[in-house]
mmCIF file with all atom_site columns, C-alpha atoms and ligand atoms in Angstrom:
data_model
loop_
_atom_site.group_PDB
_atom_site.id
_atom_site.type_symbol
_atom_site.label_atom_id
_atom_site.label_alt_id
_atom_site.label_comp_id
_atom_site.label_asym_id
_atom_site.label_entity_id
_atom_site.label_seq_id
_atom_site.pdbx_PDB_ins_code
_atom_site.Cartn_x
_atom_site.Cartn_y
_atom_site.Cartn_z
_atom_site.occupancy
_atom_site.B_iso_or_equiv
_atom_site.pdbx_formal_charge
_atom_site.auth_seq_id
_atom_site.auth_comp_id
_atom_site.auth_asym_id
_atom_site.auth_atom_id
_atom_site.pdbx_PDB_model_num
ATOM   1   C  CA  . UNK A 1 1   ? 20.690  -1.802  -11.248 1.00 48.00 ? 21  UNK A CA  1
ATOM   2   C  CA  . UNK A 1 2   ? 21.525  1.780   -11.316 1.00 51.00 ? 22  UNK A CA  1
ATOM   3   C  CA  . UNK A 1 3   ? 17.661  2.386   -12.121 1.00 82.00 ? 23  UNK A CA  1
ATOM   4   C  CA  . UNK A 1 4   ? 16.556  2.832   -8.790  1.00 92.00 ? 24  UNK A CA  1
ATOM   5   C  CA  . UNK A 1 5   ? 17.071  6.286   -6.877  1.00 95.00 ? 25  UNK A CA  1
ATOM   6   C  CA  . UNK A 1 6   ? 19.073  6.325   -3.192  1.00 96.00 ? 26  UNK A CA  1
ATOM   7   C  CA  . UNK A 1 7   ? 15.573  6.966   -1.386  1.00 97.00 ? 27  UNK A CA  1
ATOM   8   C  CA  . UNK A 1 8   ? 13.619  3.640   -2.705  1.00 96.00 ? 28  UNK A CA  1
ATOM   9   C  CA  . UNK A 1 9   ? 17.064  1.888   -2.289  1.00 96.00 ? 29  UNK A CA  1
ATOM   10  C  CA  . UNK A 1 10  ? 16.863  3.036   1.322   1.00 97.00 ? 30  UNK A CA  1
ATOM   11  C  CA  . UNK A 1 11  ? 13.500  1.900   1.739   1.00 97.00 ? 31  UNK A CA  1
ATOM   12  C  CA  . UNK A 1 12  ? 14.498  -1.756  -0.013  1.00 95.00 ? 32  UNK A CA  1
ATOM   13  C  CA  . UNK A 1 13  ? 17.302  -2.001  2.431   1.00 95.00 ? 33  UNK A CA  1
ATOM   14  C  CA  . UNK A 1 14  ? 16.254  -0.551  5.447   1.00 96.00 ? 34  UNK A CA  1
ATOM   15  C  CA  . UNK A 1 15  ? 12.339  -1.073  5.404   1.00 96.00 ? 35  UNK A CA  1
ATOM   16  C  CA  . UNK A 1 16  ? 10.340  0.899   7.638   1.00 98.00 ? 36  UNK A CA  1
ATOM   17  C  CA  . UNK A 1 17  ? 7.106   -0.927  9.658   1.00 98.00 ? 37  UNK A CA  1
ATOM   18  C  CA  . UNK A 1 18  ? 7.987   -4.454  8.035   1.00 98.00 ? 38  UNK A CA  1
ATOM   19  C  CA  . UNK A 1 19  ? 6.208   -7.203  9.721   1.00 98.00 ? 39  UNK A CA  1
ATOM   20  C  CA  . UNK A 1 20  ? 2.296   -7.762  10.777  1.00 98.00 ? 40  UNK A CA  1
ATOM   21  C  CA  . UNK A 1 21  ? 0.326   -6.123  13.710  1.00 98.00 ? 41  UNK A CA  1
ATOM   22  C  CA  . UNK A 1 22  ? -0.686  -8.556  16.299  1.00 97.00 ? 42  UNK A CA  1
ATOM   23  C  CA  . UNK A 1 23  ? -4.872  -8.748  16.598  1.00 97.00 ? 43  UNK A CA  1
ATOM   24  C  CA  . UNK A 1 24  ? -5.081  -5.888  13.716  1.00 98.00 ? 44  UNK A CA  1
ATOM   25  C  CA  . UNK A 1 25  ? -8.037  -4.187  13.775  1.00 98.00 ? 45  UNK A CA  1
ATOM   26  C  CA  . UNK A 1 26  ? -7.843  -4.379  10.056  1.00 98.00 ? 46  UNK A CA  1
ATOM   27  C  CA  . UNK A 1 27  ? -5.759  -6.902  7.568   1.00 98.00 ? 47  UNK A CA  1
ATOM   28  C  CA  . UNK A 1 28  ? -5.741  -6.775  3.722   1.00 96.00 ? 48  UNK A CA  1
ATOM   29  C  CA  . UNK A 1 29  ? -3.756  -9.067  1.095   1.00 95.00 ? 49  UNK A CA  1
ATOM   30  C  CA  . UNK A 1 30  ? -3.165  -8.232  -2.470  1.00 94.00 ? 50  UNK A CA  1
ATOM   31  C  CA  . UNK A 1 31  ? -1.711  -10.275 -5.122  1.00 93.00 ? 51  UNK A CA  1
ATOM   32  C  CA  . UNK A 1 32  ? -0.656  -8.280  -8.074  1.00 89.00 ? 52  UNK A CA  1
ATOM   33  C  CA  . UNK A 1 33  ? -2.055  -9.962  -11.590 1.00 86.00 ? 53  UNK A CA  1
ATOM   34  C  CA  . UNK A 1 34  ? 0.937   -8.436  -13.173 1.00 86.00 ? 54  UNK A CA  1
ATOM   35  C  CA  . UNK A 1 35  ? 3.864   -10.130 -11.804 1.00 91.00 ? 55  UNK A CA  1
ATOM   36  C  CA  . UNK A 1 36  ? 2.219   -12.400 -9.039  1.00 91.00 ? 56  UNK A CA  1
ATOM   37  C  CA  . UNK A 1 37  ? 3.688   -10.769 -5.986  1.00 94.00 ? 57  UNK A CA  1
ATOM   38  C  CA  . UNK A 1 38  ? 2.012   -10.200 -2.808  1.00 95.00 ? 58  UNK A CA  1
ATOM   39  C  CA  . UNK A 1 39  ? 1.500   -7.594  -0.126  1.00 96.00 ? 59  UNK A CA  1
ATOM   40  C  CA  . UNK A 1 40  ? 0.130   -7.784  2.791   1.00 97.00 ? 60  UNK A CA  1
ATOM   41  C  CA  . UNK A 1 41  ? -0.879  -4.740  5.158   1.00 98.00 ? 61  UNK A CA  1
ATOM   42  C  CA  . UNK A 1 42  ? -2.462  -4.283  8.845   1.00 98.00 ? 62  UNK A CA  1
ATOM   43  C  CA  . UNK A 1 43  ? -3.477  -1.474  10.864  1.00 98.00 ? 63  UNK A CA  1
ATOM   44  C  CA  . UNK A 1 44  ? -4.535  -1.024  13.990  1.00 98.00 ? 64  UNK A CA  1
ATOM   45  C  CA  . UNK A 1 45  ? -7.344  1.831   14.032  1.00 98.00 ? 65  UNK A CA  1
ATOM   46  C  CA  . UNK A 1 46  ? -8.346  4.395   16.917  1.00 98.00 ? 66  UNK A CA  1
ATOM   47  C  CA  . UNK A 1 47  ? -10.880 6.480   16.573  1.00 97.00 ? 67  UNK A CA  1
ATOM   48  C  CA  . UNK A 1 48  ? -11.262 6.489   12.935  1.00 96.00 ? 68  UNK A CA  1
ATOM   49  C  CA  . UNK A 1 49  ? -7.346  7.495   13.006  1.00 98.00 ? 69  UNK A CA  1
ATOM   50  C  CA  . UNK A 1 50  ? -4.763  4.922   11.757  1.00 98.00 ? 70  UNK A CA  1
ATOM   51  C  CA  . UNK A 1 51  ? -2.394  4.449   14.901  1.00 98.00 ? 71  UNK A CA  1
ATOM   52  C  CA  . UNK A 1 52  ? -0.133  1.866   12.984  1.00 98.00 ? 72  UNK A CA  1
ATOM   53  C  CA  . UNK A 1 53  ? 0.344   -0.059  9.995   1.00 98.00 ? 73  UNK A CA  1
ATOM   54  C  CA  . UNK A 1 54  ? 2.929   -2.501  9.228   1.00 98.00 ? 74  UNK A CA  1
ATOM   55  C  CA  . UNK A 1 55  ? 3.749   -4.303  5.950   1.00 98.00 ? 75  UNK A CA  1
ATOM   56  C  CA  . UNK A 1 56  ? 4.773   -7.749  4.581   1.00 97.00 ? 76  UNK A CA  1
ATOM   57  C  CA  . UNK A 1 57  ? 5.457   -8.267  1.210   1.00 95.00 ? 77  UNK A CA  1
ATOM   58  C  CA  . UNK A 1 58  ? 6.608   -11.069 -1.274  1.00 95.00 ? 78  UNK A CA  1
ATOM   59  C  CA  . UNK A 1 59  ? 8.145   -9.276  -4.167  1.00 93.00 ? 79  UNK A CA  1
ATOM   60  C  CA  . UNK A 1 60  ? 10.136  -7.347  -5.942  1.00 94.00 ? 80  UNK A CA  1
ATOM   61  C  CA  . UNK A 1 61  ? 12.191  -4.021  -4.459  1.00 95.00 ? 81  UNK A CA  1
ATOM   62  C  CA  . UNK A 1 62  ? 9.778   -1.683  -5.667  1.00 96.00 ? 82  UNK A CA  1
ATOM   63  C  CA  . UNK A 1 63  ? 7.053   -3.089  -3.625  1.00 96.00 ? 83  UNK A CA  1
ATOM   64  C  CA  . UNK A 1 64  ? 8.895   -3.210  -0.439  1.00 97.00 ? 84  UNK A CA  1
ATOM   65  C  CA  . UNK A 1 65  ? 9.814   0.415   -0.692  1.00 97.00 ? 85  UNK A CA  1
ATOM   66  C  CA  . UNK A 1 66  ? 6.277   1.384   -1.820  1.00 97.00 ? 86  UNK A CA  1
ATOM   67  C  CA  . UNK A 1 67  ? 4.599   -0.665  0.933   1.00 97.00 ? 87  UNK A CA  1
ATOM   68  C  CA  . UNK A 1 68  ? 6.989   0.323   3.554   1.00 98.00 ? 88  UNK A CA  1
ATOM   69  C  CA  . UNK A 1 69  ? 6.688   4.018   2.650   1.00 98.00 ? 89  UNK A CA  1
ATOM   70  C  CA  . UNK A 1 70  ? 2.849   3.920   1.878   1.00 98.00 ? 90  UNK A CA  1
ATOM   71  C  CA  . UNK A 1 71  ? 2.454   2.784   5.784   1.00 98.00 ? 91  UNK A CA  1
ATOM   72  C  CA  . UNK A 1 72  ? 4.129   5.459   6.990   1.00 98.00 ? 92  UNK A CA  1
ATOM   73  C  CA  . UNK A 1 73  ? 1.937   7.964   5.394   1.00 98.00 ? 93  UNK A CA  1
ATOM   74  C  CA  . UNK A 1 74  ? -1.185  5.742   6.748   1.00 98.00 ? 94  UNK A CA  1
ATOM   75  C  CA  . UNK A 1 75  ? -0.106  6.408   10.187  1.00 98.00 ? 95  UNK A CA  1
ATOM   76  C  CA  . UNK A 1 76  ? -1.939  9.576   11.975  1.00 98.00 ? 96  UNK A CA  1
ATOM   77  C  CA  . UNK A 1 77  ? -4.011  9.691   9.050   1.00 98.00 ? 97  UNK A CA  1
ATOM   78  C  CA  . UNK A 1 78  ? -7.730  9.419   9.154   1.00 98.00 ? 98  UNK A CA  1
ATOM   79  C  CA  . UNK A 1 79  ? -9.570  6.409   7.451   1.00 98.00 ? 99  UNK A CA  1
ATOM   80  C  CA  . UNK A 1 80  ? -10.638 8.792   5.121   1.00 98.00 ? 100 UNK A CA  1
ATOM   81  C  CA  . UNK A 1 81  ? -7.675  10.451  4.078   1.00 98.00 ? 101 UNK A CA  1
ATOM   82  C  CA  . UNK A 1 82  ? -5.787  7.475   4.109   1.00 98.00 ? 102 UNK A CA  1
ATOM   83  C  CA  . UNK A 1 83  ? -7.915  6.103   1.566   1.00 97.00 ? 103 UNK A CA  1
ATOM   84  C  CA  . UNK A 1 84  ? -6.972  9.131   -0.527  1.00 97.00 ? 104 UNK A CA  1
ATOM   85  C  CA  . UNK A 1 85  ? -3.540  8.105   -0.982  1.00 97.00 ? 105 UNK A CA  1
ATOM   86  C  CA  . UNK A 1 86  ? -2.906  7.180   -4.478  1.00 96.00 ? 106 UNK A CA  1
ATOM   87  C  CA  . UNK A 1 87  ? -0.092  5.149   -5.950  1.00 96.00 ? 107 UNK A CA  1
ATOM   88  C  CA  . UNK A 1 88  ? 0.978   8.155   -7.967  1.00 97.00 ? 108 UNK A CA  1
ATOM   89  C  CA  . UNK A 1 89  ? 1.228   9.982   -4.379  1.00 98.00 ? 109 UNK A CA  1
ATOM   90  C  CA  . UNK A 1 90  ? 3.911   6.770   -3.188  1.00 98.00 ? 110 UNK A CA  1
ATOM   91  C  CA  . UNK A 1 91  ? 5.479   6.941   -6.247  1.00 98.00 ? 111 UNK A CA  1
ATOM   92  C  CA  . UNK A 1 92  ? 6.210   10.849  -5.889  1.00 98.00 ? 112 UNK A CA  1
ATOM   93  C  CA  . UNK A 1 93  ? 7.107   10.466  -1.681  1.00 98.00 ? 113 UNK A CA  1
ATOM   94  C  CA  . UNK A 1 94  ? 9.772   7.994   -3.437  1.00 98.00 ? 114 UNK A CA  1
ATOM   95  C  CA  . UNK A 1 95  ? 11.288  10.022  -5.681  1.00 97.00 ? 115 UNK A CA  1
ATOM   96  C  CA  . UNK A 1 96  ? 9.652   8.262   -8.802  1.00 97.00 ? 116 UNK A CA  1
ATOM   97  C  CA  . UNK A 1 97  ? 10.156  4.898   -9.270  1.00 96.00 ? 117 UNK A CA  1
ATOM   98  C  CA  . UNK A 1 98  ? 11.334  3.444   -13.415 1.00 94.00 ? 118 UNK A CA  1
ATOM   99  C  CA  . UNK A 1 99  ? 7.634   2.953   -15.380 1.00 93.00 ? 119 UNK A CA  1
ATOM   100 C  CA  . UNK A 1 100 ? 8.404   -0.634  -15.860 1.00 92.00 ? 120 UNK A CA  1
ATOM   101 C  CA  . UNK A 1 101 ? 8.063   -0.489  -11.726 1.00 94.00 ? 121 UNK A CA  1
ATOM   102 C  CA  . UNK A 1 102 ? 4.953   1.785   -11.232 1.00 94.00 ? 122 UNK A CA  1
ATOM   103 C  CA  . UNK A 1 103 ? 2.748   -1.724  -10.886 1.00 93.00 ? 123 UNK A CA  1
ATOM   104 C  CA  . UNK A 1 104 ? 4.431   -2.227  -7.698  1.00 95.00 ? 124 UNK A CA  1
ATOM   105 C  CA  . UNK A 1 105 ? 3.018   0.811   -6.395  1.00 96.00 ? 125 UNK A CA  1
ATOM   106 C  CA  . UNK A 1 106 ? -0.162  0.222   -7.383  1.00 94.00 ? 126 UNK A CA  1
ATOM   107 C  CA  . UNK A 1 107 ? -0.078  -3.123  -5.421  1.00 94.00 ? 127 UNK A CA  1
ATOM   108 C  CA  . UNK A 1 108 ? 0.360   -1.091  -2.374  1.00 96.00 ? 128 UNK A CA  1
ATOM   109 C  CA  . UNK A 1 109 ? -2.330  1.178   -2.991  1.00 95.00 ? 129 UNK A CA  1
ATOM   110 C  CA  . UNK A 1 110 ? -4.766  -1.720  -3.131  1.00 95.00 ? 130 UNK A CA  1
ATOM   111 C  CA  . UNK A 1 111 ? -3.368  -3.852  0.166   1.00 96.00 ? 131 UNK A CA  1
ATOM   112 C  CA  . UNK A 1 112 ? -4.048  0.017   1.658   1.00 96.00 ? 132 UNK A CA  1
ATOM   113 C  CA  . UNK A 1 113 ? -7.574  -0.085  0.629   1.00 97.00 ? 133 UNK A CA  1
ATOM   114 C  CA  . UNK A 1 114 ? -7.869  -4.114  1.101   1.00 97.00 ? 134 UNK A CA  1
ATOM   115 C  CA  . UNK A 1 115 ? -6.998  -3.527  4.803   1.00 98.00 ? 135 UNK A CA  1
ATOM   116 C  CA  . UNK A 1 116 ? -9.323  -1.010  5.334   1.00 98.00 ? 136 UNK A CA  1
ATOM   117 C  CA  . UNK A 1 117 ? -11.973 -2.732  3.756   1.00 97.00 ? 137 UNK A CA  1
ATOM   118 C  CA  . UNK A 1 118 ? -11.137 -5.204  5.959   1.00 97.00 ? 138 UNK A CA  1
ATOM   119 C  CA  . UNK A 1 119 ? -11.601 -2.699  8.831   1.00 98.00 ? 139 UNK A CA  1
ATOM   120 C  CA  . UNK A 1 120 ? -14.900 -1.531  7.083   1.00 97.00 ? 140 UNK A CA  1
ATOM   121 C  CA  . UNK A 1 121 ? -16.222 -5.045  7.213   1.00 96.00 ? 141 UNK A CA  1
ATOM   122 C  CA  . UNK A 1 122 ? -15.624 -6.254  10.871  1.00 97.00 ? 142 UNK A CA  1
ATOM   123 C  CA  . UNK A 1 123 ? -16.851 -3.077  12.105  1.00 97.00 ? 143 UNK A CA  1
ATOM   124 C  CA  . UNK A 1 124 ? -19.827 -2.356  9.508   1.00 97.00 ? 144 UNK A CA  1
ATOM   125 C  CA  . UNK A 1 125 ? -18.317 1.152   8.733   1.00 96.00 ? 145 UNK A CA  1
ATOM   126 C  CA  . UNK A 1 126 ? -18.723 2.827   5.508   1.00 95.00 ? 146 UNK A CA  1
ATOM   127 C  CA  . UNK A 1 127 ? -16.198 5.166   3.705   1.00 97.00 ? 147 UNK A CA  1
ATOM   128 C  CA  . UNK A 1 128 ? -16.801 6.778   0.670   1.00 95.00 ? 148 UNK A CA  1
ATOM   129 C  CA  . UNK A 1 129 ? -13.188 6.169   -0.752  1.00 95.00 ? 149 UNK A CA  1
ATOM   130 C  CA  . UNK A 1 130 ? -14.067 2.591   -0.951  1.00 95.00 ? 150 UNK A CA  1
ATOM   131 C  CA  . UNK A 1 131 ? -16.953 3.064   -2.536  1.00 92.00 ? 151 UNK A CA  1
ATOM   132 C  CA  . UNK A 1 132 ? -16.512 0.401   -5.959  1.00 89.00 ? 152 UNK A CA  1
ATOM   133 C  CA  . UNK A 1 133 ? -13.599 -1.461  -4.353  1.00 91.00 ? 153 UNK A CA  1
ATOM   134 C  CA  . UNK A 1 134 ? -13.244 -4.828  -4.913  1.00 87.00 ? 154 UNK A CA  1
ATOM   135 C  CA  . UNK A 1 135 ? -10.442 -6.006  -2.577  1.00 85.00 ? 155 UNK A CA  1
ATOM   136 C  CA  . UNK A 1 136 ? -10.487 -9.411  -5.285  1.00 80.00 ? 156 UNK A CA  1
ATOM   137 C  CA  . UNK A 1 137 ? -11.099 -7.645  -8.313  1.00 75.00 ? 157 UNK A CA  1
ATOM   138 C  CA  . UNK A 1 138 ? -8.236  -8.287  -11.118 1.00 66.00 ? 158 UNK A CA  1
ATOM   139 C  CA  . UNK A 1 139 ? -8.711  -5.057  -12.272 1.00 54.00 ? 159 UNK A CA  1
ATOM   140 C  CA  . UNK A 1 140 ? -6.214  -2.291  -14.395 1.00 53.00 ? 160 UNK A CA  1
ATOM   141 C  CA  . UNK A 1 141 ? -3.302  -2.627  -12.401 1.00 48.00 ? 161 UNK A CA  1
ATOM   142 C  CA  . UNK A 1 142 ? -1.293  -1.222  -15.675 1.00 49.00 ? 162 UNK A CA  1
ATOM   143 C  CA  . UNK A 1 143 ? -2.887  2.845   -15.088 1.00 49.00 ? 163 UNK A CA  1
ATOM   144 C  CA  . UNK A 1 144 ? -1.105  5.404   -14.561 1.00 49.00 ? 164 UNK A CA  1
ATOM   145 C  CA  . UNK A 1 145 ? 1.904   3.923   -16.023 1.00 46.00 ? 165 UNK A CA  1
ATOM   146 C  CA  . UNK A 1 146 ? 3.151   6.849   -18.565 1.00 46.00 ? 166 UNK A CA  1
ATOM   147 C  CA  . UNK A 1 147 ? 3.533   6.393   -22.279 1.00 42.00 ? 167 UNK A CA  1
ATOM   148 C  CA  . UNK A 1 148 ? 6.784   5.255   -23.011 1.00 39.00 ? 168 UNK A CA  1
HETATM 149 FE FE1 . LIG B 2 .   ? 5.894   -7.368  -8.778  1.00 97.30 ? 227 LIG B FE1 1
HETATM 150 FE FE2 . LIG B 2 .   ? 7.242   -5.200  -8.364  1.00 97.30 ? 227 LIG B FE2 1
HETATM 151 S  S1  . LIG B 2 .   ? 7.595   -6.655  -9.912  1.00 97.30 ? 227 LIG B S1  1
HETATM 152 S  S2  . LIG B 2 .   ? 5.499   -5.840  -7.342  1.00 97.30 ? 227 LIG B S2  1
#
């Protein structure tokens, strides 16, 4: 187990913003199609500026440290540049994370975007950063994982 780094093993056992937001003004779910593990995220929204976010999530260490760090650099971010957050970006604010785990980040880079789509939907918004996303789409959760 000595793969991890101290910082994503801080963020595994200490989670930051675990837990849901109560009448979110935006809620997104995302199963990963590589190991089956789910995340859930919800954010409540003022002004077009993300005020909170909090996280749930069903698997593996990884994702809890990605999800719980990826919602705290949500918060005081814009919609916009929120949706700009890429998993490579998580993976760096952890430290890097073991390629066999970079999947996990991905997953919370798509519950980001599936919450705000969620936003973009009850409030008939439209952000170009979500332009192409489908929050159901199976698609290539396996980029950006480097050549071995
Ligand atoms: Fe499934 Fe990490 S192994 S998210």
């Amino acid at each position: 187990m000595a793969m991890y780094n101290e910082k994503v093993m801080d963020y595994f056992m200490n989670p930051r913003n675990m837990g849901e937001i109560e009448n979110p003004d935006g809620v997104g779910t995302y199963g990963s199609p590589v190991c089956g593990d789910m995340m859930q995220v919800s954010i409540r929204v003022e002004d077009d500026v993300i005020t909170d976010a909090k996280f749930k999530t069903f698997g593996c260490g990884s994702a809890i440290a990605s999800s719980s760090i990826a919602t705290e650099m949500m918060i005081g971010k814009t919609i916009d540049e929120a949706l700009a957050i890429t998993n490579k970006q998580i993976v760096n604010e952890l430290g890097g994370l073991p390629p066999v785990k970079i999947h996990c980040s991905v997953l919370a880079d798509h519950a980001i975007k599936s919450a705000i789509y969620d936003y973009s939907q009850k409030t008939g918004k439209t952000y170009a950063g979500l332009e192409g996303f489908d929050p159901n789409a199976e698609e290539d959760d396996h980029h950006d994982i480097p050549e071995e």
